[in-house]
CSV table of C-alpha atoms in Angstrom, one decimal:
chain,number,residue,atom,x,y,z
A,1,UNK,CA,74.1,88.5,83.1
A,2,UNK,CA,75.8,88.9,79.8
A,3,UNK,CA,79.3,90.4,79.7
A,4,UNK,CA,78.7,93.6,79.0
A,5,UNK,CA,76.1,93.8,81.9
A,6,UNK,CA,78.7,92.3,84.4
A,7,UNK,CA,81.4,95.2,83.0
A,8,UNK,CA,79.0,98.1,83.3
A,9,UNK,CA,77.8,96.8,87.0
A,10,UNK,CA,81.6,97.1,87.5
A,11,UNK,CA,82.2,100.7,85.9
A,12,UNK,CA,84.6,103.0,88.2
A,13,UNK,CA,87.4,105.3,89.0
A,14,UNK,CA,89.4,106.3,91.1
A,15,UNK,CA,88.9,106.5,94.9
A,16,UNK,CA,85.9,109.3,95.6
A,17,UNK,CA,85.9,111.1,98.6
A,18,UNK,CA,82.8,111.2,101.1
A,19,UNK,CA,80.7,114.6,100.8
A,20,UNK,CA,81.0,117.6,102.7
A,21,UNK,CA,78.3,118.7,104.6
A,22,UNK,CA,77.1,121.4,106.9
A,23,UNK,CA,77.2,121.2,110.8
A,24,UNK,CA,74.7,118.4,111.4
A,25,UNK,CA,71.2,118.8,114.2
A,26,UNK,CA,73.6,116.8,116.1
A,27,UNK,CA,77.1,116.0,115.9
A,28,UNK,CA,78.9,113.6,117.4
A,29,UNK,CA,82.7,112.1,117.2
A,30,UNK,CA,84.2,109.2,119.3
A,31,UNK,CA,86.7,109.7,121.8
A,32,UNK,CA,89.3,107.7,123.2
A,33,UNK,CA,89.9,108.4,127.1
A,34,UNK,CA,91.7,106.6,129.6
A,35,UNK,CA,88.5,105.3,130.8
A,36,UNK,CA,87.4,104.0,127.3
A,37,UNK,CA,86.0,104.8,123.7
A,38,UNK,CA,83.3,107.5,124.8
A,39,UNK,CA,80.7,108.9,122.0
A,40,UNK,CA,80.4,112.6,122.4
A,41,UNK,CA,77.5,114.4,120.6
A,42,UNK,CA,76.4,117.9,120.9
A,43,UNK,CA,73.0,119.8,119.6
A,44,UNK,CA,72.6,123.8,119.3
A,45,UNK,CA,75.3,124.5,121.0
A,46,UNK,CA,74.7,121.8,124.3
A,47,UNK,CA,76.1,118.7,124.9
A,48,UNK,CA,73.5,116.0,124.7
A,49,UNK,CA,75.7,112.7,124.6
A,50,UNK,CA,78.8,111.8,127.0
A,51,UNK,CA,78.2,107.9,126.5
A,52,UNK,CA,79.5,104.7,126.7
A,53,UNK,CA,77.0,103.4,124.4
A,54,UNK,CA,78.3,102.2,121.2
A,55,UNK,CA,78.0,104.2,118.1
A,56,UNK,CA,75.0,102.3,116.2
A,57,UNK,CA,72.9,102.4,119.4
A,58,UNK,CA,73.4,106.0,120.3
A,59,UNK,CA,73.3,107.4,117.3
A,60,UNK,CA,69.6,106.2,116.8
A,61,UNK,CA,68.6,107.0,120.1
A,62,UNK,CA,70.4,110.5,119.2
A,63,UNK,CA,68.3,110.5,115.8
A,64,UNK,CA,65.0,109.7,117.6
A,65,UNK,CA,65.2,112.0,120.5
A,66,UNK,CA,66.4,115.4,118.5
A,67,UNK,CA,66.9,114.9,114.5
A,68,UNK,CA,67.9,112.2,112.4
A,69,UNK,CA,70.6,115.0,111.0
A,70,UNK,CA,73.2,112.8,113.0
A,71,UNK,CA,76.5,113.4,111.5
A,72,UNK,CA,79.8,112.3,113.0
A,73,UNK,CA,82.0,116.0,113.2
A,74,UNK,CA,84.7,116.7,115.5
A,75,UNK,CA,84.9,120.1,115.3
A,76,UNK,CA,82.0,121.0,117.2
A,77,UNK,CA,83.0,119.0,119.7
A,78,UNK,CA,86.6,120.2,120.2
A,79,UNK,CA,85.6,122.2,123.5
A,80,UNK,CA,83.8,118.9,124.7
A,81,UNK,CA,87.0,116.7,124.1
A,82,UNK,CA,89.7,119.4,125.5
A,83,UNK,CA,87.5,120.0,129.1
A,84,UNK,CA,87.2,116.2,129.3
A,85,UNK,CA,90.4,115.4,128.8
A,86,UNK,CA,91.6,117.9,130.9
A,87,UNK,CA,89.3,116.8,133.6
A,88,UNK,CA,90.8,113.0,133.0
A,89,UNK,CA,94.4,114.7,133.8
A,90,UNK,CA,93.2,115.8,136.8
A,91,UNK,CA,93.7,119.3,135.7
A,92,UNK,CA,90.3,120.3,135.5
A,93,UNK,CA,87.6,119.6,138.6
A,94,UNK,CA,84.2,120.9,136.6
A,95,UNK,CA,82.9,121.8,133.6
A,96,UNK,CA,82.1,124.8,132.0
A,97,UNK,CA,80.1,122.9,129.3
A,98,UNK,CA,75.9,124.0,128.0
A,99,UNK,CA,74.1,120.7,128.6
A,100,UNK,CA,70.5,119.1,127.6
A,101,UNK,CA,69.7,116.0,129.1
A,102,UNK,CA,66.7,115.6,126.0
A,103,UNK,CA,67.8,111.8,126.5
A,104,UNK,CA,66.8,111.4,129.9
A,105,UNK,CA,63.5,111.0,131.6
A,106,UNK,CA,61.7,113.4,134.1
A,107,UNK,CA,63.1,111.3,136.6
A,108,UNK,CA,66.5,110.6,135.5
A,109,UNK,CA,67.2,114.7,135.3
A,110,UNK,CA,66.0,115.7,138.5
A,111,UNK,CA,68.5,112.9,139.6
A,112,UNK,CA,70.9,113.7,137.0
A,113,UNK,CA,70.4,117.8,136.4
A,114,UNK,CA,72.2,119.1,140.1
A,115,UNK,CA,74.6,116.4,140.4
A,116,UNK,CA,77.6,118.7,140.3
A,117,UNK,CA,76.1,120.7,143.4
A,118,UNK,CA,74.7,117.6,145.2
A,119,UNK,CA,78.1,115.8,145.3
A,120,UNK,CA,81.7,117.4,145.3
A,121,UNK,CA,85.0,116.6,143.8
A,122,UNK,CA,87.1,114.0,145.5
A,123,UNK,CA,83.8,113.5,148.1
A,124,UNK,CA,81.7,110.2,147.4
A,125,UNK,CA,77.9,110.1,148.2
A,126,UNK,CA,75.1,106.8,148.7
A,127,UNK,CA,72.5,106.3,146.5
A,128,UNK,CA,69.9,106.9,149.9
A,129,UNK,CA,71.9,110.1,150.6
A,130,UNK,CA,71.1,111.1,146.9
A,131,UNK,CA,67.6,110.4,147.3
A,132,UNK,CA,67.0,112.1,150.3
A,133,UNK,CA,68.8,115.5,148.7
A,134,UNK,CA,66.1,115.1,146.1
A,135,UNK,CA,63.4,114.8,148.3
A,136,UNK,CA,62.6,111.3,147.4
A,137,UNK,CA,63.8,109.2,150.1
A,138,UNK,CA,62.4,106.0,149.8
A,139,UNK,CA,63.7,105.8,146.1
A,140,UNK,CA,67.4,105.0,146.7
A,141,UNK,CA,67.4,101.9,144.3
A,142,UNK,CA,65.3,104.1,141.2
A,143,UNK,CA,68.4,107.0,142.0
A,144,UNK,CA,70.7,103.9,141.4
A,145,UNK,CA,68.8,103.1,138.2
A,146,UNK,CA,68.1,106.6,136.9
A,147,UNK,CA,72.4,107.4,137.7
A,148,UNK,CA,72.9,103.8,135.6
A,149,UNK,CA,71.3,105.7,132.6
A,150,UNK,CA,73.5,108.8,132.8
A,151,UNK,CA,73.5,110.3,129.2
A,152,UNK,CA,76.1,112.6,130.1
A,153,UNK,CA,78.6,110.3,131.8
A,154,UNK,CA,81.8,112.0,133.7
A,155,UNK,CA,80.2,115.7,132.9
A,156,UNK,CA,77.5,114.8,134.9
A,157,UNK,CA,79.3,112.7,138.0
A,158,UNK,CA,77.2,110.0,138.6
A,159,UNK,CA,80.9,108.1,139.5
A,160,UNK,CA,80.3,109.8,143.0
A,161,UNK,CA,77.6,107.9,144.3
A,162,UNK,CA,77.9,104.6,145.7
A,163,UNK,CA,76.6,102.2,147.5
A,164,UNK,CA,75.8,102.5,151.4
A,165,UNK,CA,78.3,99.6,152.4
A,166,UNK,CA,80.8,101.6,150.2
A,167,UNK,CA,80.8,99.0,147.2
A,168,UNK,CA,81.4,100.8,144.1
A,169,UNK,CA,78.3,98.7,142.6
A,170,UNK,CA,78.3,99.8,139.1
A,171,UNK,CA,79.2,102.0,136.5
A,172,UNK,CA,78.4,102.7,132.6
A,173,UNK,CA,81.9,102.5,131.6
A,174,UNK,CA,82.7,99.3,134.0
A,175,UNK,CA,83.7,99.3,137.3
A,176,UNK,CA,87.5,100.0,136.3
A,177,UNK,CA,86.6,103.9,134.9
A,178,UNK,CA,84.7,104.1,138.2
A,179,UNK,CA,87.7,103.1,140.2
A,180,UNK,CA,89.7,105.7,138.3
A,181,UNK,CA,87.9,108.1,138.5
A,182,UNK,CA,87.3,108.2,142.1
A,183,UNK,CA,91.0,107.6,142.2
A,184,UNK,CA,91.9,110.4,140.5
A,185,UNK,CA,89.6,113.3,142.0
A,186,UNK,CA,91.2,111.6,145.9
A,187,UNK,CA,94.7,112.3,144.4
A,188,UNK,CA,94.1,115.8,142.6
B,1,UNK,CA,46.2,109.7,106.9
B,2,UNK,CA,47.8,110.7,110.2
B,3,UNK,CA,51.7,110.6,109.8
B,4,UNK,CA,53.4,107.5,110.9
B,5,UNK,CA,56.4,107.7,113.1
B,6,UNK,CA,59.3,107.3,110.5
B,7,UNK,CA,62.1,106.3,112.7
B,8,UNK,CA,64.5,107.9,110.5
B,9,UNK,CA,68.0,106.4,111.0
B,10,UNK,CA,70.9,108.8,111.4
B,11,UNK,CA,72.0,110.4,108.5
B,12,UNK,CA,75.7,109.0,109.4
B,13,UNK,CA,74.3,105.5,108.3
B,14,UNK,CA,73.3,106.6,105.1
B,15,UNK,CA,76.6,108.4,104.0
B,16,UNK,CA,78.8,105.7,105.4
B,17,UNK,CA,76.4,102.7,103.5
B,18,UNK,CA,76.1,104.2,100.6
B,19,UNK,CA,78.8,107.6,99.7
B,20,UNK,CA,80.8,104.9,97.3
B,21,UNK,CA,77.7,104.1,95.6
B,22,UNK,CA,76.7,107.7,95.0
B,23,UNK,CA,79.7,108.8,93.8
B,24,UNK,CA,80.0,106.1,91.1
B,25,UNK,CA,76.4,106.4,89.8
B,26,UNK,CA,77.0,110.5,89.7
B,27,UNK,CA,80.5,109.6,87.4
B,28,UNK,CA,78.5,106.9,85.7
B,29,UNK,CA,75.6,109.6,85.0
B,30,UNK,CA,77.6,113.2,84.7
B,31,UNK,CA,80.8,111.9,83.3
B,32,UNK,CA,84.4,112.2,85.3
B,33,UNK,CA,84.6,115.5,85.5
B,34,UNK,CA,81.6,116.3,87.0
B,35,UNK,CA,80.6,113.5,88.6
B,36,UNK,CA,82.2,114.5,92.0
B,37,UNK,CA,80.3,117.8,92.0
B,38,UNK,CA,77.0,116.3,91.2
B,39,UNK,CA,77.4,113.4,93.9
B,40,UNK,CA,78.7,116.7,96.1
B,41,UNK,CA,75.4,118.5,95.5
B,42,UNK,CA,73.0,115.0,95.7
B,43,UNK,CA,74.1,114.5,99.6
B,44,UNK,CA,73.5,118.7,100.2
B,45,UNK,CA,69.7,117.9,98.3
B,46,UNK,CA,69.4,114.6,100.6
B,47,UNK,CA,70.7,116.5,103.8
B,48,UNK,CA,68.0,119.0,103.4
B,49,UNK,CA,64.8,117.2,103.0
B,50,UNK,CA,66.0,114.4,105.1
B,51,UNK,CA,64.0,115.4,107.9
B,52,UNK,CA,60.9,115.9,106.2
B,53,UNK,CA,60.9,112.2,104.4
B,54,UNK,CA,58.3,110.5,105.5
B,55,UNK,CA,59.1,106.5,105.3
B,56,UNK,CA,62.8,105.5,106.4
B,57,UNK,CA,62.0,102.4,102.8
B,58,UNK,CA,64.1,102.6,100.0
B,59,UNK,CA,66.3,105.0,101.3
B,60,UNK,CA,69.2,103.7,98.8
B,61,UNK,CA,66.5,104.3,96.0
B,62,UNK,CA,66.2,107.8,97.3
B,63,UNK,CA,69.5,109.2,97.3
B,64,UNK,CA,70.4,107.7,93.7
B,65,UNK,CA,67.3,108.8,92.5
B,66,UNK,CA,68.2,112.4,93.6
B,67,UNK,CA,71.4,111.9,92.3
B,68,UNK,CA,70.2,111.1,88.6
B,69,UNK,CA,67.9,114.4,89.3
B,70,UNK,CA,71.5,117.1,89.9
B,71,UNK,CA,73.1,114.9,87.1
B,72,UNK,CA,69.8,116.1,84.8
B,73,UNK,CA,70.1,119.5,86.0
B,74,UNK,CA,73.5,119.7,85.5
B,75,UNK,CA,72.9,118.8,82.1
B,76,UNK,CA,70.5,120.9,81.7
B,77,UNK,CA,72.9,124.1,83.2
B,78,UNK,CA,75.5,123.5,80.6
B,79,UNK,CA,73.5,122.7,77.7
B,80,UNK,CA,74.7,125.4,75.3
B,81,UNK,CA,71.9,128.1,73.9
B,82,UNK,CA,73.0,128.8,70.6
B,83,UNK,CA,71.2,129.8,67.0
B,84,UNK,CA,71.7,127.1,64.8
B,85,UNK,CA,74.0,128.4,62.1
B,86,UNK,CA,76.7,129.3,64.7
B,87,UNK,CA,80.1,127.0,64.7
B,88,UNK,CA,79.6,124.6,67.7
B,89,UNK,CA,81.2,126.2,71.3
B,90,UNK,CA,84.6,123.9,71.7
B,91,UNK,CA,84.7,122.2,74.9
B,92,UNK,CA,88.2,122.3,77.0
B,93,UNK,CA,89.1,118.9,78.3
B,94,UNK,CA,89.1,117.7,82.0
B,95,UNK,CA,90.8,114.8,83.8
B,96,UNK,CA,89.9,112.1,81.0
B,97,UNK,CA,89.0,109.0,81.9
B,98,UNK,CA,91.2,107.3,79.6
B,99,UNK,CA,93.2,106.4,82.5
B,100,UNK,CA,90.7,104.8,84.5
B,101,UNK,CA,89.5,101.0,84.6
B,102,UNK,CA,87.7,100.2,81.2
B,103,UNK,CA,88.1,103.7,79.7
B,104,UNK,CA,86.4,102.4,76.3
B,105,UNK,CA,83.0,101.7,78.5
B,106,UNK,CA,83.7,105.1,80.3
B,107,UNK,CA,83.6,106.8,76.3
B,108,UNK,CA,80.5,105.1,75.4
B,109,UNK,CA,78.6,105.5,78.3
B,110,UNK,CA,79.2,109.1,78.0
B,111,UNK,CA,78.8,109.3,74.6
B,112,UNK,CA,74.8,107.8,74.8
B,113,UNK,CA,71.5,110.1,74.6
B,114,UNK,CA,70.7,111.4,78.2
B,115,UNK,CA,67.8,109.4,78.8
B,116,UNK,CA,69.5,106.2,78.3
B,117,UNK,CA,72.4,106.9,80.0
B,118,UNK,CA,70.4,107.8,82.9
B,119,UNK,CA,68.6,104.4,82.4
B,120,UNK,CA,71.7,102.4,82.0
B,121,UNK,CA,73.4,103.6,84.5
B,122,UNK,CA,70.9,103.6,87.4
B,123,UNK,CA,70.4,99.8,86.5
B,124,UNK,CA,73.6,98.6,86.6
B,125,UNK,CA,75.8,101.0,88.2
B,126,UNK,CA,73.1,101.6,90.8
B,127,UNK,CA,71.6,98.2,90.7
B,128,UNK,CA,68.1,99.2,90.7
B,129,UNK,CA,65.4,96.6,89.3
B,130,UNK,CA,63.3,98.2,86.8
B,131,UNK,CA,60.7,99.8,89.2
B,132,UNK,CA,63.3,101.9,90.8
B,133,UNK,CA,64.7,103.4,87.1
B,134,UNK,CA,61.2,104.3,86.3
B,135,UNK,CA,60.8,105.8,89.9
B,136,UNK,CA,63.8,107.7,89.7
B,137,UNK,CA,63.4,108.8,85.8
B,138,UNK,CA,59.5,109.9,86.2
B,139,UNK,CA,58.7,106.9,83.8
B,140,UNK,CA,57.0,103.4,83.7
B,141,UNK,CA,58.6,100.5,84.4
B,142,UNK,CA,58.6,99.5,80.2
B,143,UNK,CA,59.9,102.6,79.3
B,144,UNK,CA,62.7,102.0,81.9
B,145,UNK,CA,63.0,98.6,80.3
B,146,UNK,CA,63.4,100.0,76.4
B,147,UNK,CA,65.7,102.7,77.1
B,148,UNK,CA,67.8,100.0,78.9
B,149,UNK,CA,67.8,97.7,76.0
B,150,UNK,CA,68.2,100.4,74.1
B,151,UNK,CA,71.4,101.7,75.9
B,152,UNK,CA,72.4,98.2,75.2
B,153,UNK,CA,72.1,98.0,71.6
B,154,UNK,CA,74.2,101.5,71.3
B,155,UNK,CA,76.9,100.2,73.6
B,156,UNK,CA,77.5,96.4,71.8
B,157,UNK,CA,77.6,98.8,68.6
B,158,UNK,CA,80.3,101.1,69.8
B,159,UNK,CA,81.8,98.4,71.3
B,160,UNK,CA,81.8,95.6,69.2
B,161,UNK,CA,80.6,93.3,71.2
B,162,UNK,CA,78.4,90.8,70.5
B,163,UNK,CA,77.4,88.8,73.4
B,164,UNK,CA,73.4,88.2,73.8
């Protein structure tokens, strides 16, 4: 590369600024909760994403699933963030939120879609008692699995449900934001 | 051919990989005054059709191709339509770029014909091999090639420089 190659690769100004663009198929901003970094996303209007996931991963699942118009833009999402955060101050017990669970399976939404009615604030429920509700009684372990994959994490309280001998067993967001959050729907 | 599934990645990844890049080539291409408004309206073009594209390649090559396009119509917008024996329309000054990095390359770079302008710049401010010019110019890779060294030629003139 001769000089003048090497100073026209390195032509520039001053500091640009990223573009501005409409409100994206999905838009999505990330979070920080007293339970952890949480990736909120929402689509016409419903929320679609209440995750744990990391940012690459559910953003392509996001872009597969609805539109790869996946933009990260808070503003949509500032109803999202305030009911959450109220919820996580023990202010709030349910939310008064649109949802689409277009990330979950058949299965995982008729475990996930009536969780708020199945279960109750400050009241924890076993993966068998879950399955019998649903009218699949033998499938307490594919409840377990199908609450693992929660899109909608804390809006949709999979945290309720635990195991028959009362271990916590697992949680999306680690045992710890399961712990709290059982914790703090006993106290409020 | 029945449409393969593209697996487009969000659009997120392609402003956060590649917004800096834009925004030079559209300076690069449109000058520092309207550079930001033609990177502005490349990323509202890209938005639009991104759903429709239908192979998630060369997505780099894309947007700085459809950046080099707004530059063009730009260009085209402002050109001024006037009979020839009228006095020239005088232009008002902007922001200069005289106090930017290398402000003599920033004059001369503005200062060649369109075409190689467009073909310098997408080279080496875009770093696009030869194929990727001609793609983004509607041309053939030689014709990419000799308005390059073309641009070349100009620039080492205004310059003086002298380094081949």
């Amino acid at each position: 590369m001769t000089d003048l190659e090497r100073r026209l690769s390195g032509l520039d100004g001053p500091p640009a600024r990223p573009p501005v663009l409409p409100e994206a198929d999905v838009s999505y901003t990330l979070h920080d909760t007293p339970i952890g970094r949480m990736l909120l996303a929402t689509a016409a209007g419903k929320v679609v994403a209440s995750s744990f996931g990391d940012e690459e991963t559910m953003t392509h699942r996001l872009a597969r699933a609805i539109s790869p118009r996946v933009l990260r833009q808070s503003a949509p999402l500032d109803d999202v963030r305030r009911q959450l955060d109220e919820f996580l101050a023990g202010h709030r017990k349910s939310f008064d939120l649109a949802i689409d669970l277009t990330l979950a399976t058949d299965f995982q939404r008729l475990v996930l879609a009536d969780l708020p009615h199945l279960t109750s604030y400050g009241r924890t429920t076993t993966y068998g008692e879950l399955a019998g509700e649903i009218e699949r009684p033998k499938a307490a372990r594919a409840v377990g699995t199908a609450l693992g994959a929660n899109p909608l994490c804390v809006v949709l309280p999979c945290h309720r449900v635990i195991g028959a001998s009362g271990a916590l067993t697992g949680y999306a967001g680690g045992l710890d934001a399961k712990r709290f959050l059982l914790n703090l729907e006993s106290k409020s | 051919m029945p449409v393969k599934k593209t697996g487009l990645p969000p659009f997120q990844l392609l402003v956060d990989e590649h917004w800096r890049d834009v925004a030079r080539l559209a300076r690069a291409l449109a000058g520092p005054v309207d550079g930001d408004d033609v990177a502005q309206r490349a990323w509202e073009k890209a938005f639009a059709a991104y759903p429709k594209l239908t192979s998630a390649r060369n997505l780099r090559s894309w947007l700085l191709t459809i950046t080099a396009r707004c530059a063009t119509d730009l260009h085209r917008a402002r050109k001024p339509q006037r009979p020839l024996d009228e006095a020239p329309p005088l232009t008002v000054d902007g922001p200069d770029a005289t106090q930017w990095p290398d402000p003599e390359l920033w004059k001369a770079v503005s200062a060649l014909p369109e075409r190689q302008r467009q073909a310098v710049t997408l080279k080496y401010v875009g770093d696009l091999d030869h194929h990727g010019v001609a793609a983004a110019l509607d041309t053939t890779p030689a014709a990419s090639r000799r308005l390059v060294s073309d641009a070349l030629a100009t620039l080492r003139a205004t310059l003086g420089v002298d380094d081949d």
